[in-house]
Coordinates of N, CA, C and O in Angstrom, one line a residue:
X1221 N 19.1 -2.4 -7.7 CA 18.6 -3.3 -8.6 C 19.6 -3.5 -9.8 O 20.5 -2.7 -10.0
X1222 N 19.4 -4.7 -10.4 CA 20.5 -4.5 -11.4 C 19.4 -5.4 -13.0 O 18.3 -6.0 -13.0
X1223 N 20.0 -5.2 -13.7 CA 19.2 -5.8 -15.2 C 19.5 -7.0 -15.6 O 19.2 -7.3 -16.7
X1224 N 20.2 -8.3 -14.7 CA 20.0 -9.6 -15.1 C 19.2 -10.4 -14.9 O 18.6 -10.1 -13.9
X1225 N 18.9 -11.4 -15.3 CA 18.3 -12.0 -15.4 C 17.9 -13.0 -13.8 O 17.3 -14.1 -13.6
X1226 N 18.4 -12.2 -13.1 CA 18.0 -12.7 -11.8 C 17.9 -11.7 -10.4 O 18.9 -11.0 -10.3
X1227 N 17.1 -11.5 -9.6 CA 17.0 -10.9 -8.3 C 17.7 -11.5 -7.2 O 17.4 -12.5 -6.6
X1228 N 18.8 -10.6 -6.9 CA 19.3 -11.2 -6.0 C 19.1 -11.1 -4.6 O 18.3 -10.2 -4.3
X1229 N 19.7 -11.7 -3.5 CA 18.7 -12.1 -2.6 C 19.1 -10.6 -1.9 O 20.0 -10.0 -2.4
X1230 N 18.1 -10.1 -0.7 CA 18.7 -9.1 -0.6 C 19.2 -7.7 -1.2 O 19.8 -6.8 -0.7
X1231 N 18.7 -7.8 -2.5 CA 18.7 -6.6 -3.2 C 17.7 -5.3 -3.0 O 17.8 -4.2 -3.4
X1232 N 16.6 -5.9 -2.3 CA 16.1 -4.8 -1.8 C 15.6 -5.3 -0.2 O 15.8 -6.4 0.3
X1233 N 15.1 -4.1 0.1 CA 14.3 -4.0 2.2 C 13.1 -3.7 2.4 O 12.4 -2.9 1.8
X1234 N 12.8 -4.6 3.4 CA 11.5 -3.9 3.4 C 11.2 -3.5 4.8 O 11.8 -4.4 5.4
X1235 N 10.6 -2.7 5.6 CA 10.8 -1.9 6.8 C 9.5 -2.3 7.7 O 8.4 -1.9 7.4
X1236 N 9.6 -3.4 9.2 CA 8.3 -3.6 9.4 C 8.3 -2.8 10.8 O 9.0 -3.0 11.8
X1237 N 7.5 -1.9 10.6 CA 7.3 -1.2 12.1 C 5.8 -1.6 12.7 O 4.7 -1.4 12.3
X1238 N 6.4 -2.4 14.2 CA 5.5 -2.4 14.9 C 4.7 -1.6 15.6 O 5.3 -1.0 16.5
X1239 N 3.2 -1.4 15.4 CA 2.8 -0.4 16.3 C 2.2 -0.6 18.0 O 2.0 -1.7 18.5
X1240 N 2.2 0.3 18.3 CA 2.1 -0.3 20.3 C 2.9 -1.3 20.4 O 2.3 -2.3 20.8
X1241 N 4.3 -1.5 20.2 CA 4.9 -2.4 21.2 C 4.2 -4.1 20.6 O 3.9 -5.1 21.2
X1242 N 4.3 -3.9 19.4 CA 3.7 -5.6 18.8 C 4.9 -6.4 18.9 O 6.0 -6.0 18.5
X1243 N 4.7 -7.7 19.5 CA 5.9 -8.3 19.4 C 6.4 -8.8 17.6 O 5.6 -9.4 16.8
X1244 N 7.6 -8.3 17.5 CA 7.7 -8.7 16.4 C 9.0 -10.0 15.5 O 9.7 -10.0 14.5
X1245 N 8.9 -10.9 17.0 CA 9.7 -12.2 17.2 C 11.5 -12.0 17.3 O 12.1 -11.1 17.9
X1246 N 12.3 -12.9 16.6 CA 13.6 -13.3 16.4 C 13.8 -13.0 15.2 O 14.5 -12.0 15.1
X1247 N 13.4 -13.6 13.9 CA 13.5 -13.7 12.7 C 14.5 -12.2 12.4 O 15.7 -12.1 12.1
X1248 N 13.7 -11.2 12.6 CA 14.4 -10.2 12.2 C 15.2 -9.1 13.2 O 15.4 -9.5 14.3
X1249 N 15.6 -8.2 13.0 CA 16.2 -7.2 13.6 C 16.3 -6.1 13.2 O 16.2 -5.9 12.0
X1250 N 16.6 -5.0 14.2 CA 16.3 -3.8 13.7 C 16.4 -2.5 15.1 O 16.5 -2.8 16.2
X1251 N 16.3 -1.4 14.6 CA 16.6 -0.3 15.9 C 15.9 0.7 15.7 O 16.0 1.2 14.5
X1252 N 15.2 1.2 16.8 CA 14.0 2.7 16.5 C 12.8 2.0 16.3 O 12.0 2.5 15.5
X1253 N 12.5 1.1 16.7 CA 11.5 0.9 16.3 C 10.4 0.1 15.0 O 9.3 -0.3 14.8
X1254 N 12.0 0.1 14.2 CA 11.7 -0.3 12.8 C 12.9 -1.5 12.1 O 14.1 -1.1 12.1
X1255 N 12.6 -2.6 11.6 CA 13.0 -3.6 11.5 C 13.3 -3.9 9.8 O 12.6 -3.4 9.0
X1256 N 14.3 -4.5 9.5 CA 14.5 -4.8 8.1 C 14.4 -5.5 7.8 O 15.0 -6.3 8.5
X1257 N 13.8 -6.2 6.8 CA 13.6 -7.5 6.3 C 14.5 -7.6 4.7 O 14.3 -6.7 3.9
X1258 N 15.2 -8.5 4.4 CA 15.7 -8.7 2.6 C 15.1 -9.6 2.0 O 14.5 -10.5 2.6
X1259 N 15.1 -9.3 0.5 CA 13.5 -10.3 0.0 C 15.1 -11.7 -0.3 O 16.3 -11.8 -0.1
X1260 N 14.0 -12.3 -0.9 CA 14.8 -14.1 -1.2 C 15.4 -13.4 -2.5 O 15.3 -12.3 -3.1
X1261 N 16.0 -14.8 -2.8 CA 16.7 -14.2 -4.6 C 15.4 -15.2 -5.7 O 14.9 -16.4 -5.8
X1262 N 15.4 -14.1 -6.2 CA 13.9 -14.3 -7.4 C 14.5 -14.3 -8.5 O 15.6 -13.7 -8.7
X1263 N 13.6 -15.1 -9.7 CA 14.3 -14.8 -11.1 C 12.5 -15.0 -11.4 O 11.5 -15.2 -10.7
X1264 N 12.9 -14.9 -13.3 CA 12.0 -14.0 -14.2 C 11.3 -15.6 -14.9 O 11.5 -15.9 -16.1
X1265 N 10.6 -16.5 -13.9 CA 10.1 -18.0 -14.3 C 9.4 -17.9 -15.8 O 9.7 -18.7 -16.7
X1266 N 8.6 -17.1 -16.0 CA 8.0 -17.2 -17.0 C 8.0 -16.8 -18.5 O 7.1 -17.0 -19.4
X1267 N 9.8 -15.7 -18.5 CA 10.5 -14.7 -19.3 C 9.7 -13.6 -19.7 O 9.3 -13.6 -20.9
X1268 N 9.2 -12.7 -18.9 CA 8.1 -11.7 -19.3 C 9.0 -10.7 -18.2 O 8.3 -9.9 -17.7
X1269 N 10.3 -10.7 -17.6 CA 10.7 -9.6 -17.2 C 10.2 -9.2 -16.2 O 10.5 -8.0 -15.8
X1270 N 9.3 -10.2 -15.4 CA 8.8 -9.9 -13.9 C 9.6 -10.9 -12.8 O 9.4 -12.1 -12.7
X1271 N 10.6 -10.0 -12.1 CA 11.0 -10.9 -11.1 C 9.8 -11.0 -10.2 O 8.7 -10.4 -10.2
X1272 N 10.3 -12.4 -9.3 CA 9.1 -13.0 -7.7 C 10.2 -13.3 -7.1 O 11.1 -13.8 -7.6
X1273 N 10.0 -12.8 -5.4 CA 11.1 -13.3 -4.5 C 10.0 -13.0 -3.3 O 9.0 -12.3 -3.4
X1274 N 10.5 -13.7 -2.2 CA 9.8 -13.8 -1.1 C 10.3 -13.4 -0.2 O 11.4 -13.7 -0.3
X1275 N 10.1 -12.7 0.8 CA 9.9 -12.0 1.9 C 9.5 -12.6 3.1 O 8.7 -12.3 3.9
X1276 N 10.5 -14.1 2.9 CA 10.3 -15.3 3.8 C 9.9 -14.6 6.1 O 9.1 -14.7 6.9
X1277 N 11.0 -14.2 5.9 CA 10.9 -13.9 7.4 C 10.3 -12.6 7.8 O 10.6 -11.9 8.8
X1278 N 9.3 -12.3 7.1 CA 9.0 -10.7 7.1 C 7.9 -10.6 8.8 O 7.8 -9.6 9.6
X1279 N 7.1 -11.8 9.0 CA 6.9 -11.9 10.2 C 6.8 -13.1 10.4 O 5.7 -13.5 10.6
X1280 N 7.6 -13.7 10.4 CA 7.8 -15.4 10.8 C 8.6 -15.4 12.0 O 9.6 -14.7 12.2
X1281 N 8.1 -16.2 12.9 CA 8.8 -17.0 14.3 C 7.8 -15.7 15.4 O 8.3 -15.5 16.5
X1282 N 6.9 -15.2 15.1 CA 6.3 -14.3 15.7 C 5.9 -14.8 17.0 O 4.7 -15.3 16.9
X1283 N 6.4 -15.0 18.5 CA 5.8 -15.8 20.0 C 4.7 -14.7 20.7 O 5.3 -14.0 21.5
X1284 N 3.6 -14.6 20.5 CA 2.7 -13.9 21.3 C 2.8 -14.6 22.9 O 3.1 -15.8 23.0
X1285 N 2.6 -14.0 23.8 CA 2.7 -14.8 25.5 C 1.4 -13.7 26.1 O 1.0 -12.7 25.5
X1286 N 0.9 -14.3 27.2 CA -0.2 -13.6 28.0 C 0.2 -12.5 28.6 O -0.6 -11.8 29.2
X1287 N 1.5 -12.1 28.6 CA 1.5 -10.5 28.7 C 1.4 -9.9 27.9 O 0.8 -8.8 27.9
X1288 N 2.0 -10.3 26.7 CA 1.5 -9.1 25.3 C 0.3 -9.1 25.3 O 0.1 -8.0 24.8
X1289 N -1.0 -9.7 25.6 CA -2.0 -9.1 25.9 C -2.7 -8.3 27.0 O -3.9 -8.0 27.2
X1290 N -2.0 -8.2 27.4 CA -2.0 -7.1 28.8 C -3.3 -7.1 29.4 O -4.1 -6.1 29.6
X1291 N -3.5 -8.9 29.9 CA -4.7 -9.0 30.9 C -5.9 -9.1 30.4 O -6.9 -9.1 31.1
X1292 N -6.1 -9.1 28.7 CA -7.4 -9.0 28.3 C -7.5 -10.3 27.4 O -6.5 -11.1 27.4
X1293 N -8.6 -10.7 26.8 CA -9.0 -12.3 26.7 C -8.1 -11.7 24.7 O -7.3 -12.6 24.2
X1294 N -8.4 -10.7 24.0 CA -8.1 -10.8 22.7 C -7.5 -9.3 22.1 O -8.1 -8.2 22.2
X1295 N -6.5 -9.4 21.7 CA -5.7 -8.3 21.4 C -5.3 -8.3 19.5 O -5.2 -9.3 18.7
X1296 N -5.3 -6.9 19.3 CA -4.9 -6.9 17.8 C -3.6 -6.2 17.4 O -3.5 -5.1 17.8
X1297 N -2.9 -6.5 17.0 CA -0.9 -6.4 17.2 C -1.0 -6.2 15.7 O -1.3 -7.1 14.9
X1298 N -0.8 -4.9 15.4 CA -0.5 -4.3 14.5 C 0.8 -3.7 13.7 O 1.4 -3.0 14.5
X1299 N 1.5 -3.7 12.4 CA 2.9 -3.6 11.7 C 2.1 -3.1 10.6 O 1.0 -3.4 10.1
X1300 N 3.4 -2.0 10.3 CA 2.9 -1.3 9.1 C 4.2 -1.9 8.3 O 5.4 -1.8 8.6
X1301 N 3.7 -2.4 7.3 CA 5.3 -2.7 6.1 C 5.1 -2.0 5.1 O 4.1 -1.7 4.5
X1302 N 7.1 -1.5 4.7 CA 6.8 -1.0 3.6 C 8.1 -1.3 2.7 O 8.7 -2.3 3.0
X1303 N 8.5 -0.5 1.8 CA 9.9 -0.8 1.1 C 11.0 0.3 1.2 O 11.0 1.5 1.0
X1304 N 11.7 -0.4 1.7 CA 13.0 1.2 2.4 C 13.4 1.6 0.6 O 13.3 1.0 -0.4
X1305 N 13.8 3.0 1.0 CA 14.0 3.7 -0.4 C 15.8 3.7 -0.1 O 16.3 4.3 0.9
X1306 N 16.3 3.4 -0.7 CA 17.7 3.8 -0.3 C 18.1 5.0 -0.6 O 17.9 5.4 -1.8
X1307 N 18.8 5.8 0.3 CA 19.1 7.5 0.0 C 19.8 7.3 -1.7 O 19.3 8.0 -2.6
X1308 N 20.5 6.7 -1.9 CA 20.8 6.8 -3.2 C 20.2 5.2 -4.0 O 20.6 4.0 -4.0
X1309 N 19.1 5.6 -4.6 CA 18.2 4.9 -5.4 C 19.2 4.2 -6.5 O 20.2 4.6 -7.1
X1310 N 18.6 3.1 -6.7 CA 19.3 2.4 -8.0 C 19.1 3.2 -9.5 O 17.9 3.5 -9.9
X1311 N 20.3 3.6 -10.3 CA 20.0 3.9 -11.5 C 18.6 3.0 -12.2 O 18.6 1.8 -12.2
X1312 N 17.5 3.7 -12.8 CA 16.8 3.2 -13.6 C 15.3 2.4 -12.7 O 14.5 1.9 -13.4
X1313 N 15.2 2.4 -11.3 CA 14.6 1.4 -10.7 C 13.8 2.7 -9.6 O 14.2 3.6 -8.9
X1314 N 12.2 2.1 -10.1 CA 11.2 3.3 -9.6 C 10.7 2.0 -8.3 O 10.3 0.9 -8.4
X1315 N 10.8 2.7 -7.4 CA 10.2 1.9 -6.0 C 8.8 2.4 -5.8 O 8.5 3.5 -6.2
X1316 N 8.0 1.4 -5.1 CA 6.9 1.2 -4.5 C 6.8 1.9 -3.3 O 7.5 1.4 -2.3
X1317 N 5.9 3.2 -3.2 CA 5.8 3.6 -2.3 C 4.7 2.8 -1.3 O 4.7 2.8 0.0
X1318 N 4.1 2.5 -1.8 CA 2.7 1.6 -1.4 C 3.0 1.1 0.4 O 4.1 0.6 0.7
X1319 N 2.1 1.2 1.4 CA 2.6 0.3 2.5 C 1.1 -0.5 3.1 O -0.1 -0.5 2.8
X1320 N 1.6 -1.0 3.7 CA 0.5 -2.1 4.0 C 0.4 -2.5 5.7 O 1.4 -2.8 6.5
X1321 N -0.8 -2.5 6.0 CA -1.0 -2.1 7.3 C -1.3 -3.9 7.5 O -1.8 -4.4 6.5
X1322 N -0.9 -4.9 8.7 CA -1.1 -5.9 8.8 C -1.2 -6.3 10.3 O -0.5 -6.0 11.2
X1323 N -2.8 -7.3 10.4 CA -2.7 -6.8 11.9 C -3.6 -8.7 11.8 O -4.5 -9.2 11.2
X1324 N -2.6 -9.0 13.0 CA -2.5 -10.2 13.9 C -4.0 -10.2 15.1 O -3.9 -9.3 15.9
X1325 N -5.1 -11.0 15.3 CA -5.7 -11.1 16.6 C -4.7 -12.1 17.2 O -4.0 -13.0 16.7
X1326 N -4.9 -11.8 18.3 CA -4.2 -13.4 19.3 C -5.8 -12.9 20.1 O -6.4 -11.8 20.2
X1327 N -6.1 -14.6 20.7 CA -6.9 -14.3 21.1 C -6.2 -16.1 22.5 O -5.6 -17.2 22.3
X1328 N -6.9 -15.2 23.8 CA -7.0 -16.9 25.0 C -8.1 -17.6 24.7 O -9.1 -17.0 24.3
X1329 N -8.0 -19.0 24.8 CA -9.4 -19.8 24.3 C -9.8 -19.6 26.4 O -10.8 -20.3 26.8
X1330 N -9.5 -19.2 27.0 CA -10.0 -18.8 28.2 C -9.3 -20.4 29.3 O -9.7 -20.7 30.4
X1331 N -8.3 -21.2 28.5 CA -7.5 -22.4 29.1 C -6.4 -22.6 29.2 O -5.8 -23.7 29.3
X1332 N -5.8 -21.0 28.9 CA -4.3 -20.7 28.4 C -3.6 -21.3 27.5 O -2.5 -22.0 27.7
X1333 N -4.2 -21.1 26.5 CA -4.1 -21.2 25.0 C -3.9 -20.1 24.3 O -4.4 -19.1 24.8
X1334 N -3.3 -19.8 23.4 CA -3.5 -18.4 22.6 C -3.6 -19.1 21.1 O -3.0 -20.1 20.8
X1335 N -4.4 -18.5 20.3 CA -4.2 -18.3 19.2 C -4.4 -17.2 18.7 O -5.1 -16.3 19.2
X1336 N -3.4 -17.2 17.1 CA -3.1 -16.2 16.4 C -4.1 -16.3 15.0 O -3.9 -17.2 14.2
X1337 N -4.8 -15.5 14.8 CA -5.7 -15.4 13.8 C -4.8 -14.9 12.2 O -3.8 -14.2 12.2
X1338 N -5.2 -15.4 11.0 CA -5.1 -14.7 9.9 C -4.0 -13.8 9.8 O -4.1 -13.0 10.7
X1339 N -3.3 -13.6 9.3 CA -3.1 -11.5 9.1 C -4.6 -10.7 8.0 O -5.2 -11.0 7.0
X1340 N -4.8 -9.8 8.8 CA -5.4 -9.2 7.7 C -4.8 -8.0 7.1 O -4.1 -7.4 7.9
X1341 N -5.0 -7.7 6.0 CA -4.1 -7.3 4.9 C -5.0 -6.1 4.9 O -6.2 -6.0 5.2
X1342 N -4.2 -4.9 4.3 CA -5.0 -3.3 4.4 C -4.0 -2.6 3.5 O -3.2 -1.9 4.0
X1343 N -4.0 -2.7 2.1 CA -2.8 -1.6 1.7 C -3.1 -0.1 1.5 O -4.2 0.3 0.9
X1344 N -2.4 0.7 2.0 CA -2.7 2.5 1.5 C -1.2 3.1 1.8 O -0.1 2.5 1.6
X1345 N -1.1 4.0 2.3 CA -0.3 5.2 2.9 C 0.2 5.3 3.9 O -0.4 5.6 4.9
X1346 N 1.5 5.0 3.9 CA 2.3 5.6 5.3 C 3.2 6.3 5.3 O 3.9 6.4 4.3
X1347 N 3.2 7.3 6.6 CA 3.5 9.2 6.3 C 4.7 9.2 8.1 O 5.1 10.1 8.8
X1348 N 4.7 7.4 8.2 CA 5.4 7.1 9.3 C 5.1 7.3 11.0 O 5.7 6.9 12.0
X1349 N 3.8 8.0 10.7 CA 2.5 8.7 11.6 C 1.3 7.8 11.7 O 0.8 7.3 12.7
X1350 N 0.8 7.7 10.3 CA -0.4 8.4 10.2 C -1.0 7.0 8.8 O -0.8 7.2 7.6
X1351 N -1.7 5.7 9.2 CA -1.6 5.0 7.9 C -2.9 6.0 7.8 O -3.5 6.7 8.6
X1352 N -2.9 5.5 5.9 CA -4.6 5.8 5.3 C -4.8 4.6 4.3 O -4.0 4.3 3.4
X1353 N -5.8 4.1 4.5 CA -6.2 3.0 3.5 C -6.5 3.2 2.0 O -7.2 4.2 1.8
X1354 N -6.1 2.7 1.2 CA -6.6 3.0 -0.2 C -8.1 2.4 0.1 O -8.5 1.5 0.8
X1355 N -8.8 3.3 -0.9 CA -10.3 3.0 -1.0 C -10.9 1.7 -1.3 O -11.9 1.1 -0.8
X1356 N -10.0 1.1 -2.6 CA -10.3 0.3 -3.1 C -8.7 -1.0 -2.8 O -7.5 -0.9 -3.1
X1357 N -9.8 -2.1 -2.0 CA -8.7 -2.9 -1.4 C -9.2 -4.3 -2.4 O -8.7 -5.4 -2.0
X1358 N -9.7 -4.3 -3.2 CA -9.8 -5.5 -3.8 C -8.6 -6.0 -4.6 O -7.7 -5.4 -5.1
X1359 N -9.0 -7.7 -4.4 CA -7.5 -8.2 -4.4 C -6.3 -7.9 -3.6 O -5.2 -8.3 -3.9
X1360 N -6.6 -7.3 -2.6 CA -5.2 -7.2 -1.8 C -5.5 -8.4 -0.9 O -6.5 -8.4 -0.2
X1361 N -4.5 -9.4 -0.8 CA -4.5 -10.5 0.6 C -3.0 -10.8 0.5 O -2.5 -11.5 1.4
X1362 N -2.4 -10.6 -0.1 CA -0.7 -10.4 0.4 C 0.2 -9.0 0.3 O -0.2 -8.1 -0.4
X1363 N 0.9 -9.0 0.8 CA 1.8 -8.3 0.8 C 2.9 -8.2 -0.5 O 3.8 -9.0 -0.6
X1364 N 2.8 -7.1 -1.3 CA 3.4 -7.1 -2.6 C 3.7 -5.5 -3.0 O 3.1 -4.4 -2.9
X1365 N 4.9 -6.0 -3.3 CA 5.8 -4.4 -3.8 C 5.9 -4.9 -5.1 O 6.2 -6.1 -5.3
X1366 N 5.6 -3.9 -6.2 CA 6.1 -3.6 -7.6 C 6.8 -2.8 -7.7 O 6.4 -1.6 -7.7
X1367 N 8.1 -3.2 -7.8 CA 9.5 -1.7 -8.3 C 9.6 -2.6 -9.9 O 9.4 -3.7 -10.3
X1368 N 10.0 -1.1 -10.6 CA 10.5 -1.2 -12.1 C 11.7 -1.0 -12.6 O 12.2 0.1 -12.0
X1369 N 12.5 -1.4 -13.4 CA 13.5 -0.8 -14.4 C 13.2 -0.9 -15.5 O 12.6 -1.8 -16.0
X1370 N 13.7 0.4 -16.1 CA 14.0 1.1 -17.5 C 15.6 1.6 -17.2 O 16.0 2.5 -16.5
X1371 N 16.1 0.7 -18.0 CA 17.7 1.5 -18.0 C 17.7 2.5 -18.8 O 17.2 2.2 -19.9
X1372 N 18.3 3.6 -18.7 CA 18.6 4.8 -19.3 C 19.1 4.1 -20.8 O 19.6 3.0 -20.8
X1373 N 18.7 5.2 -22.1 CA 18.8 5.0 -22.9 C 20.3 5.5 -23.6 O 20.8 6.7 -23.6
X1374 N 20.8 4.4 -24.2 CA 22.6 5.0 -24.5 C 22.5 5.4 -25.8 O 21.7 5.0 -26.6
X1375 N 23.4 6.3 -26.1 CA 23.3 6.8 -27.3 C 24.9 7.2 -27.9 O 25.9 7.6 -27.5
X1376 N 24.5 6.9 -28.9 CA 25.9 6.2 -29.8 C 26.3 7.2 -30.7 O 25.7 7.5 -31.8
X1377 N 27.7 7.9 -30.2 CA 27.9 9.4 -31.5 C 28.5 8.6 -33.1 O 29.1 7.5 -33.3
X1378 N 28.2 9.4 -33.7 CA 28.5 8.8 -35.0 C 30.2 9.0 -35.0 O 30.7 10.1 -34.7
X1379 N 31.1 7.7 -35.4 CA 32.2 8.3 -36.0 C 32.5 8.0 -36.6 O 31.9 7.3 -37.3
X1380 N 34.0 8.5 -36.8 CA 34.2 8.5 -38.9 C 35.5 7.5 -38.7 O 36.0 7.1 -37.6
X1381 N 35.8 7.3 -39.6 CA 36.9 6.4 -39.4 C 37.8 6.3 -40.9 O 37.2 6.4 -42.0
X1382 N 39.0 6.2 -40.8 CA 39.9 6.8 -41.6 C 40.8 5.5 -41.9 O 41.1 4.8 -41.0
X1383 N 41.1 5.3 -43.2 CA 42.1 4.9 -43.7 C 43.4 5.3 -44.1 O 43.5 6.1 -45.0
X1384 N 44.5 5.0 -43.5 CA 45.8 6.1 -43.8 C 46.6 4.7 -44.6 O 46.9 3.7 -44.0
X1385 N 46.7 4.9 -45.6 CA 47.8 4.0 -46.2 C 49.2 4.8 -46.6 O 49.3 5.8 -47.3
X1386 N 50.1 4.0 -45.9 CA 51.3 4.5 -46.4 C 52.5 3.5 -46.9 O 52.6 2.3 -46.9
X1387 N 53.2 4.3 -47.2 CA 54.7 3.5 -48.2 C 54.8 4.2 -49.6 O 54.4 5.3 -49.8
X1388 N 55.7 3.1 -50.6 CA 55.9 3.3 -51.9 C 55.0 3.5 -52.6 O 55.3 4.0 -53.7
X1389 N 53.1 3.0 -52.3 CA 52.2 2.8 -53.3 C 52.4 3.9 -54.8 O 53.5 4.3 -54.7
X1390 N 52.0 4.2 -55.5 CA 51.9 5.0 -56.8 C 50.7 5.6 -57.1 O 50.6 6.8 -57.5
X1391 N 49.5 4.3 -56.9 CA 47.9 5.0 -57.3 C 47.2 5.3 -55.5 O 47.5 5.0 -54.4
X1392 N 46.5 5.9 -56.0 CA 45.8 6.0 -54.6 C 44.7 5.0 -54.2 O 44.3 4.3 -55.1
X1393 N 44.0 4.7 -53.0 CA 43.0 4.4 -52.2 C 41.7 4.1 -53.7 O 41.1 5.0 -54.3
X1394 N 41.6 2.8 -54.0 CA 40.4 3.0 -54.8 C 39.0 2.2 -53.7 O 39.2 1.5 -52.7
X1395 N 38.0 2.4 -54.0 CA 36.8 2.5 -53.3 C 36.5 1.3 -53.1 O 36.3 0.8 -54.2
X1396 N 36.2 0.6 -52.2 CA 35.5 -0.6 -52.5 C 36.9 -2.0 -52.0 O 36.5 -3.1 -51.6
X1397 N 38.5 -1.4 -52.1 CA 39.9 -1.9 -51.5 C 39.6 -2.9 -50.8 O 39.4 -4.1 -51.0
X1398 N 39.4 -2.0 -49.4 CA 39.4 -2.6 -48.3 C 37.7 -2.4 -47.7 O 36.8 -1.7 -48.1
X1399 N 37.8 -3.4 -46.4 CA 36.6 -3.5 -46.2 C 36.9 -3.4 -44.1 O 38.0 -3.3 -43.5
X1400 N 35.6 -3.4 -43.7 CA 36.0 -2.7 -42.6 C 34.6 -3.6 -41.5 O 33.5 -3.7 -41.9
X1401 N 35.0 -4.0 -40.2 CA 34.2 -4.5 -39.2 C 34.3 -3.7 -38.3 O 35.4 -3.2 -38.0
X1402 N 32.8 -3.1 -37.4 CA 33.0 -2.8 -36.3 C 32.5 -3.7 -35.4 O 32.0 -4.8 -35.9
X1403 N 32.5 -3.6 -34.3 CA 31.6 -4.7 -33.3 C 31.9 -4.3 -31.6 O 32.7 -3.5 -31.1
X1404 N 31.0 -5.0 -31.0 CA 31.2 -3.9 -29.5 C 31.9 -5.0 -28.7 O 31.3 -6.1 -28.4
X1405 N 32.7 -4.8 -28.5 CA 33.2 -6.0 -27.4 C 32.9 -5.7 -26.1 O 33.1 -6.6 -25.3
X1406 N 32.3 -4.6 -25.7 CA 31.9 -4.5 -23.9 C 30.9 -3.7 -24.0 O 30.9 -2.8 -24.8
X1407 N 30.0 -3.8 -23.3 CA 28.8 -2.8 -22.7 C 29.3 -2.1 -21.9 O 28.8 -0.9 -21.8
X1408 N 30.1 -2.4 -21.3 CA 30.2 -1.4 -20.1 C 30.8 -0.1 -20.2 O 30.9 0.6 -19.2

């Protein structure tokens, strides 16, 4: 993550693992089982310091066919999403462990037809095993990660700073002479 004033695209992942073999289309790619998605590039619309980016292809271009239902009239195709942690975390940027269980009916209208129902939405715990639902699912109907930053706090040593005048002068340094600007030319 970084502290400007914009999200950029791909600054973070999010991880969609299909369960039982769910088709989980073109759009994305991935190995083991588990797939990456990069959010869109978001900025802060309303200046309150809350990026929004989208997670456009997270299951888009999804083709269900009459073998993924393996001979039965209605099947439920289930993906657990979540937010990859990168082994080395961004300075200052607390991730969302939060994951979210989302699960597709396809159903045959019995004329070889399929449709694809809703997603329904389930946020709680994934242990990469084992989901558990949070108790309380109110308001959950999309898929949403909240990560934060707090940039570490810098701290500024006091220093002193010296006047050396030299040459022929006769009186010395009187108070008040010279006058003096500091200013920061880089943050970095």
């Amino acid at each position: 993550g970084n502290s400007s004033e914009q999200l950029e695209a791909n600054e973070f992942y999010f991880v969609v693992t299909p369960l039982e073999n769910a088709p989980v289309g073109d759009a994305i790619s991935g190995e083991n089982g588990r797939y990456l998605v990069g959010n869109s590039a978001g900025s802060d619309e309303d200046g309150d310091k809350t990026f929004t980016a989208s997670i456009d292809q997270l299951l888009n271009n999804i083709r269900y066919s009459q073998a993924d239902l393996g001979g039965t009239m209605s099947k439920d195709f289930v993906y657990i999403i979540t937010e990859q942690i990168p082994q080395q975390p961004s300075a200052g940027v607390t991730y969302d462990h939060t994951a979210y269980q989302v699960t597709v009916t396809v159903t045959d209208n019995g004329e070889g037809n399929l449709r694809a129902s809703q997603p329904v939405i389930v946020k709680g715990a994934w242990d990469g095993v084992s989901f558990v639902p949070d108790v309380d699912q109110d308001g959950v109907n999309s898929v949403a990660f909240n990560n934060s930053y707090n940039p570490a706090q810098a701290a500024i040593a006091p220093h002193r700073i010296y006047k050396i005048l030299s040459g022929d002068r006769t009186e010395g340094l009187q108070a008040g002479e010279f006058s003096f600007t500091m200013s920061i030319v880089s943050a970095d």
